[in-house]
Amino acid sequence: MHWIVLLVIVLLLFGAKRLPDLAKSVGQSLKIFKKEIKELNDDDTPATPATPPVATPPTATPAAPVDTSHAQPHPGASAQADTTLPPKV
């Protein structure tokens, strides 16, 4: 009974000419609304996670030890104090 009263009120408010257009626009709006809700739900569900490749850290080869027993001194540096020059006064 309530549906009939509601239908009569809507018919009186909008008129018989505008009622089919109104129903069409409501139907399109509901279709768009359902589509957007479905897209939101699809975005929330995670896709099957692909296992990312495991990154291996680069392995550096250890440096060879430097043999300093036969190293020659730098030309500007001397191992002992130079005693050939007279002291400055």
PDB file of N, CA and C in Angstrom:
ATOM      1  N   MET A   1       0.812  -1.192   0.000  1.00  0.00           N
ATOM      2  CA  MET A   1       0.000   0.000   0.000  1.00  0.00           C
ATOM      3  C   MET A   1       0.856   1.257   0.000  1.00  0.00           C
ATOM      4  N   HIS A   2       1.964   1.221   0.755  1.00  0.00           N
ATOM      5  CA  HIS A   2       2.832   2.404   0.829  1.00  0.00           C
ATOM      6  C   HIS A   2       3.469   2.707  -0.523  1.00  0.00           C
ATOM      7  N   TRP A   3       3.788   1.645  -1.266  1.00  0.00           N
ATOM      8  CA  TRP A   3       4.414   1.850  -2.582  1.00  0.00           C
ATOM      9  C   TRP A   3       3.462   2.561  -3.548  1.00  0.00           C
ATOM     10  N   ILE A   4       2.213   2.247  -3.464  1.00  0.00           N
ATOM     11  CA  ILE A   4       1.239   2.881  -4.361  1.00  0.00           C
ATOM     12  C   ILE A   4       1.104   4.362  -4.035  1.00  0.00           C
ATOM     13  N   VAL A   5       1.072   4.674  -2.763  1.00  0.00           N
ATOM     14  CA  VAL A   5       0.972   6.078  -2.346  1.00  0.00           C
ATOM     15  C   VAL A   5       2.220   6.838  -2.792  1.00  0.00           C
ATOM     16  N   LEU A   6       3.364   6.227  -2.606  1.00  0.00           N
ATOM     17  CA  LEU A   6       4.612   6.859  -3.004  1.00  0.00           C
ATOM     18  C   LEU A   6       4.656   7.066  -4.522  1.00  0.00           C
ATOM     19  N   LEU A   7       4.204   6.095  -5.286  1.00  0.00           N
ATOM     20  CA  LEU A   7       4.181   6.197  -6.742  1.00  0.00           C
ATOM     21  C   LEU A   7       3.245   7.309  -7.207  1.00  0.00           C
ATOM     22  N   VAL A   8       2.111   7.451  -6.560  1.00  0.00           N
ATOM     23  CA  VAL A   8       1.160   8.519  -6.913  1.00  0.00           C
ATOM     24  C   VAL A   8       1.761   9.888  -6.607  1.00  0.00           C
ATOM     25  N   ILE A   9       2.437  10.014  -5.486  1.00  0.00           N
ATOM     26  CA  ILE A   9       3.056  11.306  -5.121  1.00  0.00           C
ATOM     27  C   ILE A   9       4.152  11.663  -6.127  1.00  0.00           C
ATOM     28  N   VAL A  10       4.973  10.695  -6.501  1.00  0.00           N
ATOM     29  CA  VAL A  10       6.036  10.955  -7.477  1.00  0.00           C
ATOM     30  C   VAL A  10       5.431  11.326  -8.821  1.00  0.00           C
ATOM     31  N   LEU A  11       4.385  10.654  -9.223  1.00  0.00           N
ATOM     32  CA  LEU A  11       3.714  10.944 -10.485  1.00  0.00           C
ATOM     33  C   LEU A  11       3.136  12.357 -10.486  1.00  0.00           C
ATOM     34  N   LEU A  12       2.562  12.781  -9.362  1.00  0.00           N
ATOM     35  CA  LEU A  12       2.013  14.133  -9.268  1.00  0.00           C
ATOM     36  C   LEU A  12       3.114  15.196  -9.274  1.00  0.00           C
ATOM     37  N   LEU A  13       4.246  14.902  -8.623  1.00  0.00           N
ATOM     38  CA  LEU A  13       5.341  15.889  -8.550  1.00  0.00           C
ATOM     39  C   LEU A  13       6.039  16.074  -9.898  1.00  0.00           C
ATOM     40  N   PHE A  14       6.346  14.991 -10.572  1.00  0.00           N
ATOM     41  CA  PHE A  14       7.154  15.093 -11.788  1.00  0.00           C
ATOM     42  C   PHE A  14       6.322  15.058 -13.067  1.00  0.00           C
ATOM     43  N   GLY A  15       5.146  14.550 -13.049  1.00  0.00           N
ATOM     44  CA  GLY A  15       4.310  14.472 -14.242  1.00  0.00           C
ATOM     45  C   GLY A  15       4.621  13.216 -15.031  1.00  0.00           C
ATOM     46  N   ALA A  16       3.699  12.839 -15.907  1.00  0.00           N
ATOM     47  CA  ALA A  16       3.830  11.602 -16.674  1.00  0.00           C
ATOM     48  C   ALA A  16       4.904  11.706 -17.751  1.00  0.00           C
ATOM     49  N   LYS A  17       5.141  12.921 -18.246  1.00  0.00           N
ATOM     50  CA  LYS A  17       6.137  13.080 -19.320  1.00  0.00           C
ATOM     51  C   LYS A  17       7.568  12.939 -18.796  1.00  0.00           C
ATOM     52  N   ARG A  18       7.825  13.439 -17.626  1.00  0.00           N
ATOM     53  CA  ARG A  18       9.196  13.436 -17.101  1.00  0.00           C
ATOM     54  C   ARG A  18       9.542  12.156 -16.355  1.00  0.00           C
ATOM     55  N   LEU A  19       8.583  11.339 -16.037  1.00  0.00           N
ATOM     56  CA  LEU A  19       8.820  10.131 -15.253  1.00  0.00           C
ATOM     57  C   LEU A  19       9.735   9.125 -15.953  1.00  0.00           C
ATOM     58  N   PRO A  20       9.578   8.812 -17.250  1.00  0.00           N
ATOM     59  CA  PRO A  20      10.514   7.886 -17.897  1.00  0.00           C
ATOM     60  C   PRO A  20      11.952   8.420 -17.947  1.00  0.00           C
ATOM     61  N   ASP A  21      12.106   9.722 -18.178  1.00  0.00           N
ATOM     62  CA  ASP A  21      13.458  10.307 -18.189  1.00  0.00           C
ATOM     63  C   ASP A  21      14.089  10.244 -16.809  1.00  0.00           C
ATOM     64  N   LEU A  22      13.277  10.485 -15.804  1.00  0.00           N
ATOM     65  CA  LEU A  22      13.773  10.411 -14.436  1.00  0.00           C
ATOM     66  C   LEU A  22      14.210   8.993 -14.086  1.00  0.00           C
ATOM     67  N   ALA A  23      13.430   8.012 -14.479  1.00  0.00           N
ATOM     68  CA  ALA A  23      13.774   6.605 -14.204  1.00  0.00           C
ATOM     69  C   ALA A  23      15.053   6.216 -14.945  1.00  0.00           C
ATOM     70  N   LYS A  24      15.191   6.712 -16.171  1.00  0.00           N
ATOM     71  CA  LYS A  24      16.397   6.403 -16.955  1.00  0.00           C
ATOM     72  C   LYS A  24      17.643   6.991 -16.287  1.00  0.00           C
ATOM     73  N   SER A  25      17.556   8.243 -15.852  1.00  0.00           N
ATOM     74  CA  SER A  25      18.723   8.879 -15.227  1.00  0.00           C
ATOM     75  C   SER A  25      19.057   8.234 -13.887  1.00  0.00           C
ATOM     76  N   VAL A  26      18.040   7.805 -13.139  1.00  0.00           N
ATOM     77  CA  VAL A  26      18.297   7.112 -11.871  1.00  0.00           C
ATOM     78  C   VAL A  26      18.979   5.773 -12.143  1.00  0.00           C
ATOM     79  N   GLY A  27      18.515   5.071 -13.176  1.00  0.00           N
ATOM     80  CA  GLY A  27      19.130   3.788 -13.536  1.00  0.00           C
ATOM     81  C   GLY A  27      20.586   3.946 -13.943  1.00  0.00           C
ATOM     82  N   GLN A  28      20.888   4.990 -14.737  1.00  0.00           N
ATOM     83  CA  GLN A  28      22.277   5.241 -15.149  1.00  0.00           C
ATOM     84  C   GLN A  28      23.146   5.600 -13.945  1.00  0.00           C
ATOM     85  N   SER A  29      22.584   6.390 -13.050  1.00  0.00           N
ATOM     86  CA  SER A  29      23.343   6.769 -11.851  1.00  0.00           C
ATOM     87  C   SER A  29      23.665   5.551 -10.992  1.00  0.00           C
ATOM     88  N   LEU A  30      22.704   4.663 -10.833  1.00  0.00           N
ATOM     89  CA  LEU A  30      22.950   3.446 -10.052  1.00  0.00           C
ATOM     90  C   LEU A  30      23.991   2.557 -10.724  1.00  0.00           C
ATOM     91  N   LYS A  31      23.949   2.487 -12.058  1.00  0.00           N
ATOM     92  CA  LYS A  31      24.926   1.680 -12.794  1.00  0.00           C
ATOM     93  C   LYS A  31      26.342   2.224 -12.583  1.00  0.00           C
ATOM     94  N   ILE A  32      26.495   3.528 -12.671  1.00  0.00           N
ATOM     95  CA  ILE A  32      27.814   4.159 -12.455  1.00  0.00           C
ATOM     96  C   ILE A  32      28.269   3.948 -11.014  1.00  0.00           C
ATOM     97  N   PHE A  33      27.326   4.093 -10.082  1.00  0.00           N
ATOM     98  CA  PHE A  33      27.661   3.913  -8.667  1.00  0.00           C
ATOM     99  C   PHE A  33      28.148   2.495  -8.386  1.00  0.00           C
ATOM    100  N   LYS A  34      27.453   1.505  -8.916  1.00  0.00           N
ATOM    101  CA  LYS A  34      27.866   0.108  -8.724  1.00  0.00           C
ATOM    102  C   LYS A  34      29.233  -0.156  -9.351  1.00  0.00           C
ATOM    103  N   LYS A  35      29.483   0.432 -10.516  1.00  0.00           N
ATOM    104  CA  LYS A  35      30.774   0.256 -11.189  1.00  0.00           C
ATOM    105  C   LYS A  35      31.913   0.830 -10.347  1.00  0.00           C
ATOM    106  N   GLU A  36      31.696   2.013  -9.788  1.00  0.00           N
ATOM    107  CA  GLU A  36      32.731   2.645  -8.954  1.00  0.00           C
ATOM    108  C   GLU A  36      32.974   1.849  -7.671  1.00  0.00           C
ATOM    109  N   ILE A  37      31.915   1.336  -7.069  1.00  0.00           N
ATOM    110  CA  ILE A  37      32.072   0.515  -5.859  1.00  0.00           C
ATOM    111  C   ILE A  37      32.878  -0.737  -6.174  1.00  0.00           C
ATOM    112  N   LYS A  38      32.600  -1.362  -7.324  1.00  0.00           N
ATOM    113  CA  LYS A  38      33.332  -2.565  -7.704  1.00  0.00           C
ATOM    114  C   LYS A  38      34.810  -2.250  -7.933  1.00  0.00           C
ATOM    115  N   GLU A  39      35.102  -1.113  -8.582  1.00  0.00           N
ATOM    116  CA  GLU A  39      36.504  -0.723  -8.810  1.00  0.00           C
ATOM    117  C   GLU A  39      37.221  -0.455  -7.496  1.00  0.00           C
ATOM    118  N   LEU A  40      36.525   0.165  -6.544  1.00  0.00           N
ATOM    119  CA  LEU A  40      37.148   0.410  -5.234  1.00  0.00           C
ATOM    120  C   LEU A  40      37.466  -0.901  -4.531  1.00  0.00           C
ATOM    121  N   ASN A  41      36.555  -1.855  -4.616  1.00  0.00           N
ATOM    122  CA  ASN A  41      36.795  -3.157  -3.981  1.00  0.00           C
ATOM    123  C   ASN A  41      37.938  -3.891  -4.675  1.00  0.00           C
ATOM    124  N   ASP A  42      38.030  -3.762  -5.990  1.00  0.00           N
ATOM    125  CA  ASP A  42      39.124  -4.407  -6.721  1.00  0.00           C
ATOM    126  C   ASP A  42      40.465  -3.782  -6.375  1.00  0.00           C
ATOM    127  N   ASP A  43      40.475  -2.472  -6.125  1.00  0.00           N
ATOM    128  CA  ASP A  43      41.723  -1.799  -5.764  1.00  0.00           C
ATOM    129  C   ASP A  43      42.178  -2.194  -4.370  1.00  0.00           C
ATOM    130  N   ASP A  44      41.220  -2.478  -3.479  1.00  0.00           N
ATOM    131  CA  ASP A  44      41.579  -2.831  -2.105  1.00  0.00           C
ATOM    132  C   ASP A  44      42.150  -4.235  -1.995  1.00  0.00           C
ATOM    133  N   THR A  45      41.709  -5.147  -2.838  1.00  0.00           N
ATOM    134  CA  THR A  45      42.227  -6.509  -2.754  1.00  0.00           C
ATOM    135  C   THR A  45      43.590  -6.555  -3.418  1.00  0.00           C
ATOM    136  N   PRO A  46      44.590  -7.028  -2.702  1.00  0.00           N
ATOM    137  CA  PRO A  46      45.931  -7.072  -3.297  1.00  0.00           C
ATOM    138  C   PRO A  46      46.006  -8.147  -4.370  1.00  0.00           C
ATOM    139  N   ALA A  47      46.727  -7.834  -5.394  1.00  0.00           N
ATOM    140  CA  ALA A  47      46.952  -8.814  -6.445  1.00  0.00           C
ATOM    141  C   ALA A  47      47.867  -9.900  -5.892  1.00  0.00           C
ATOM    142  N   THR A  48      47.949 -11.006  -6.581  1.00  0.00           N
ATOM    143  CA  THR A  48      48.821 -12.070  -6.103  1.00  0.00           C
ATOM    144  C   THR A  48      50.245 -11.530  -6.069  1.00  0.00           C
ATOM    145  N   PRO A  49      50.833 -11.488  -4.904  1.00  0.00           N
ATOM    146  CA  PRO A  49      52.161 -10.888  -4.798  1.00  0.00           C
ATOM    147  C   PRO A  49      53.204 -11.755  -5.498  1.00  0.00           C
ATOM    148  N   ALA A  50      53.890 -11.147  -6.415  1.00  0.00           N
ATOM    149  CA  ALA A  50      54.989 -11.833  -7.085  1.00  0.00           C
ATOM    150  C   ALA A  50      56.199 -11.757  -6.164  1.00  0.00           C
ATOM    151  N   THR A  51      56.867 -12.864  -6.012  1.00  0.00           N
ATOM    152  CA  THR A  51      58.028 -12.857  -5.137  1.00  0.00           C
ATOM    153  C   THR A  51      59.153 -12.114  -5.840  1.00  0.00           C
ATOM    154  N   PRO A  52      59.608 -11.029  -5.243  1.00  0.00           N
ATOM    155  CA  PRO A  52      60.688 -10.276  -5.869  1.00  0.00           C
ATOM    156  C   PRO A  52      61.982 -11.076  -5.800  1.00  0.00           C
ATOM    157  N   PRO A  53      62.833 -10.910  -6.784  1.00  0.00           N
ATOM    158  CA  PRO A  53      64.102 -11.636  -6.736  1.00  0.00           C
ATOM    159  C   PRO A  53      64.928 -11.174  -5.543  1.00  0.00           C
ATOM    160  N   VAL A  54      65.573 -12.110  -4.928  1.00  0.00           N
ATOM    161  CA  VAL A  54      66.390 -11.802  -3.767  1.00  0.00           C
ATOM    162  C   VAL A  54      67.681 -11.160  -4.247  1.00  0.00           C
ATOM    163  N   ALA A  55      67.937  -9.976  -3.749  1.00  0.00           N
ATOM    164  CA  ALA A  55      69.142  -9.253  -4.148  1.00  0.00           C
ATOM    165  C   ALA A  55      70.312  -9.754  -3.324  1.00  0.00           C
ATOM    166  N   THR A  56      71.342 -10.166  -3.998  1.00  0.00           N
ATOM    167  CA  THR A  56      72.539 -10.599  -3.296  1.00  0.00           C
ATOM    168  C   THR A  56      73.506  -9.438  -3.252  1.00  0.00           C
ATOM    169  N   PRO A  57      74.088  -9.177  -2.099  1.00  0.00           N
ATOM    170  CA  PRO A  57      75.029  -8.065  -2.014  1.00  0.00           C
ATOM    171  C   PRO A  57      76.270  -8.376  -2.841  1.00  0.00           C
ATOM    172  N   PRO A  58      76.827  -7.345  -3.452  1.00  0.00           N
ATOM    173  CA  PRO A  58      78.031  -7.587  -4.249  1.00  0.00           C
ATOM    174  C   PRO A  58      79.167  -8.050  -3.354  1.00  0.00           C
ATOM    175  N   THR A  59      79.861  -9.056  -3.809  1.00  0.00           N
ATOM    176  CA  THR A  59      80.981  -9.575  -3.025  1.00  0.00           C
ATOM    177  C   THR A  59      82.263  -8.997  -3.589  1.00  0.00           C
ATOM    178  N   ALA A  60      82.971  -8.293  -2.754  1.00  0.00           N
ATOM    179  CA  ALA A  60      84.238  -7.696  -3.169  1.00  0.00           C
ATOM    180  C   ALA A  60      85.356  -8.671  -2.830  1.00  0.00           C
ATOM    181  N   THR A  61      86.247  -8.816  -3.739  1.00  0.00           N
ATOM    182  CA  THR A  61      87.389  -9.685  -3.454  1.00  0.00           C
ATOM    183  C   THR A  61      88.317  -8.945  -2.512  1.00  0.00           C
ATOM    184  N   PRO A  62      88.823  -9.619  -1.505  1.00  0.00           N
ATOM    185  CA  PRO A  62      89.701  -8.927  -0.561  1.00  0.00           C
ATOM    186  C   PRO A  62      90.977  -8.472  -1.264  1.00  0.00           C
ATOM    187  N   ALA A  63      91.423  -7.314  -0.886  1.00  0.00           N
ATOM    188  CA  ALA A  63      92.636  -6.762  -1.477  1.00  0.00           C
ATOM    189  C   ALA A  63      93.843  -7.569  -1.003  1.00  0.00           C
ATOM    190  N   ALA A  64      94.774  -7.717  -1.902  1.00  0.00           N
ATOM    191  CA  ALA A  64      95.992  -8.439  -1.549  1.00  0.00           C
ATOM    192  C   ALA A  64      96.816  -7.576  -0.597  1.00  0.00           C
ATOM    193  N   PRO A  65      97.460  -8.184   0.403  1.00  0.00           N
ATOM    194  CA  PRO A  65      98.271  -7.386   1.323  1.00  0.00           C
ATOM    195  C   PRO A  65      99.448  -6.741   0.578  1.00  0.00           C
ATOM    196  N   VAL A  66      99.750  -5.538   0.969  1.00  0.00           N
ATOM    197  CA  VAL A  66     100.838  -4.791   0.327  1.00  0.00           C
ATOM    198  C   VAL A  66     102.138  -5.106   1.054  1.00  0.00           C
ATOM    199  N   ASP A  67     103.138  -5.503   0.268  1.00  0.00           N
ATOM    200  CA  ASP A  67     104.451  -5.805   0.839  1.00  0.00           C
ATOM    201  C   ASP A  67     105.244  -4.508   0.914  1.00  0.00           C
ATOM    202  N   THR A  68     105.486  -4.005   2.135  1.00  0.00           N
ATOM    203  CA  THR A  68     106.193  -2.737   2.318  1.00  0.00           C
ATOM    204  C   THR A  68     107.651  -2.941   2.712  1.00  0.00           C
ATOM    205  N   SER A  69     108.137  -4.156   2.727  1.00  0.00           N
ATOM    206  CA  SER A  69     109.515  -4.390   3.160  1.00  0.00           C
ATOM    207  C   SER A  69     110.520  -3.882   2.132  1.00  0.00           C
ATOM    208  N   HIS A  70     110.164  -3.875   0.845  1.00  0.00           N
ATOM    209  CA  HIS A  70     111.088  -3.421  -0.182  1.00  0.00           C
ATOM    210  C   HIS A  70     110.662  -2.094  -0.789  1.00  0.00           C
ATOM    211  N   ALA A  71     109.817  -1.400  -0.133  1.00  0.00           N
ATOM    212  CA  ALA A  71     109.322  -0.132  -0.666  1.00  0.00           C
ATOM    213  C   ALA A  71     110.401   0.925  -0.558  1.00  0.00           C
ATOM    214  N   GLN A  72     110.463   1.755  -1.571  1.00  0.00           N
ATOM    215  CA  GLN A  72     111.441   2.847  -1.557  1.00  0.00           C
ATOM    216  C   GLN A  72     110.771   4.081  -0.987  1.00  0.00           C
ATOM    217  N   PRO A  73     111.505   4.880  -0.245  1.00  0.00           N
ATOM    218  CA  PRO A  73     110.922   6.081   0.347  1.00  0.00           C
ATOM    219  C   PRO A  73     110.587   7.110  -0.727  1.00  0.00           C
ATOM    220  N   HIS A  74     109.668   7.943  -0.399  1.00  0.00           N
ATOM    221  CA  HIS A  74     109.269   9.024  -1.287  1.00  0.00           C
ATOM    222  C   HIS A  74     110.466   9.952  -1.464  1.00  0.00           C
ATOM    223  N   PRO A  75     110.707  10.477  -2.678  1.00  0.00           N
ATOM    224  CA  PRO A  75     111.898  11.300  -2.903  1.00  0.00           C
ATOM    225  C   PRO A  75     111.980  12.523  -2.005  1.00  0.00           C
ATOM    226  N   GLY A  76     110.872  13.123  -1.598  1.00  0.00           N
ATOM    227  CA  GLY A  76     110.919  14.316  -0.758  1.00  0.00           C
ATOM    228  C   GLY A  76     111.018  13.994   0.713  1.00  0.00           C
ATOM    229  N   ALA A  77     110.797  12.763   1.103  1.00  0.00           N
ATOM    230  CA  ALA A  77     110.822  12.404   2.517  1.00  0.00           C
ATOM    231  C   ALA A  77     112.089  11.623   2.816  1.00  0.00           C
ATOM    232  N   SER A  78     112.593  11.795   3.993  1.00  0.00           N
ATOM    233  CA  SER A  78     113.782  11.036   4.385  1.00  0.00           C
ATOM    234  C   SER A  78     113.472  10.305   5.680  1.00  0.00           C
ATOM    235  N   ALA A  79     114.066   9.144   5.804  1.00  0.00           N
ATOM    236  CA  ALA A  79     113.817   8.333   6.990  1.00  0.00           C
ATOM    237  C   ALA A  79     114.549   8.913   8.185  1.00  0.00           C
ATOM    238  N   GLN A  80     115.714   9.496   7.969  1.00  0.00           N
ATOM    239  CA  GLN A  80     116.491  10.085   9.060  1.00  0.00           C
ATOM    240  C   GLN A  80     116.641  11.573   8.788  1.00  0.00           C
ATOM    241  N   ALA A  81     116.960  12.309   9.822  1.00  0.00           N
ATOM    242  CA  ALA A  81     117.179  13.742   9.672  1.00  0.00           C
ATOM    243  C   ALA A  81     118.417  13.968   8.826  1.00  0.00           C
ATOM    244  N   ASP A  82     118.324  14.920   7.936  1.00  0.00           N
ATOM    245  CA  ASP A  82     119.453  15.220   7.044  1.00  0.00           C
ATOM    246  C   ASP A  82     120.481  16.015   7.849  1.00  0.00           C
ATOM    247  N   THR A  83     121.656  15.414   8.080  1.00  0.00           N
ATOM    248  CA  THR A  83     122.690  16.060   8.908  1.00  0.00           C
ATOM    249  C   THR A  83     123.774  16.707   8.057  1.00  0.00           C
ATOM    250  N   THR A  84     123.633  16.695   6.742  1.00  0.00           N
ATOM    251  CA  THR A  84     124.660  17.284   5.903  1.00  0.00           C
ATOM    252  C   THR A  84     124.559  18.802   5.846  1.00  0.00           C
ATOM    253  N   LEU A  85     123.434  19.362   6.139  1.00  0.00           N
ATOM    254  CA  LEU A  85     123.275  20.804   6.106  1.00  0.00           C
ATOM    255  C   LEU A  85     123.613  21.385   7.472  1.00  0.00           C
ATOM    256  N   PRO A  86     124.223  22.524   7.478  1.00  0.00           N
ATOM    257  CA  PRO A  86     124.542  23.129   8.775  1.00  0.00           C
ATOM    258  C   PRO A  86     123.246  23.662   9.409  1.00  0.00           C
ATOM    259  N   PRO A  87     123.188  23.686  10.706  1.00  0.00           N
ATOM    260  CA  PRO A  87     121.991  24.203  11.367  1.00  0.00           C
ATOM    261  C   PRO A  87     121.796  25.679  11.077  1.00  0.00           C
ATOM    262  N   LYS A  88     120.584  26.106  10.967  1.00  0.00           N
ATOM    263  CA  LYS A  88     120.275  27.525  10.704  1.00  0.00           C
ATOM    264  C   LYS A  88     120.406  28.290  12.000  1.00  0.00           C
ATOM    265  N   VAL A  89     120.976  29.497  11.868  1.00  0.00           N
ATOM    266  CA  VAL A  89     121.191  30.319  13.052  1.00  0.00           C
ATOM    267  C   VAL A  89     120.259  31.469  13.071  1.00  0.00           C
TER     268      VAL A  89
END
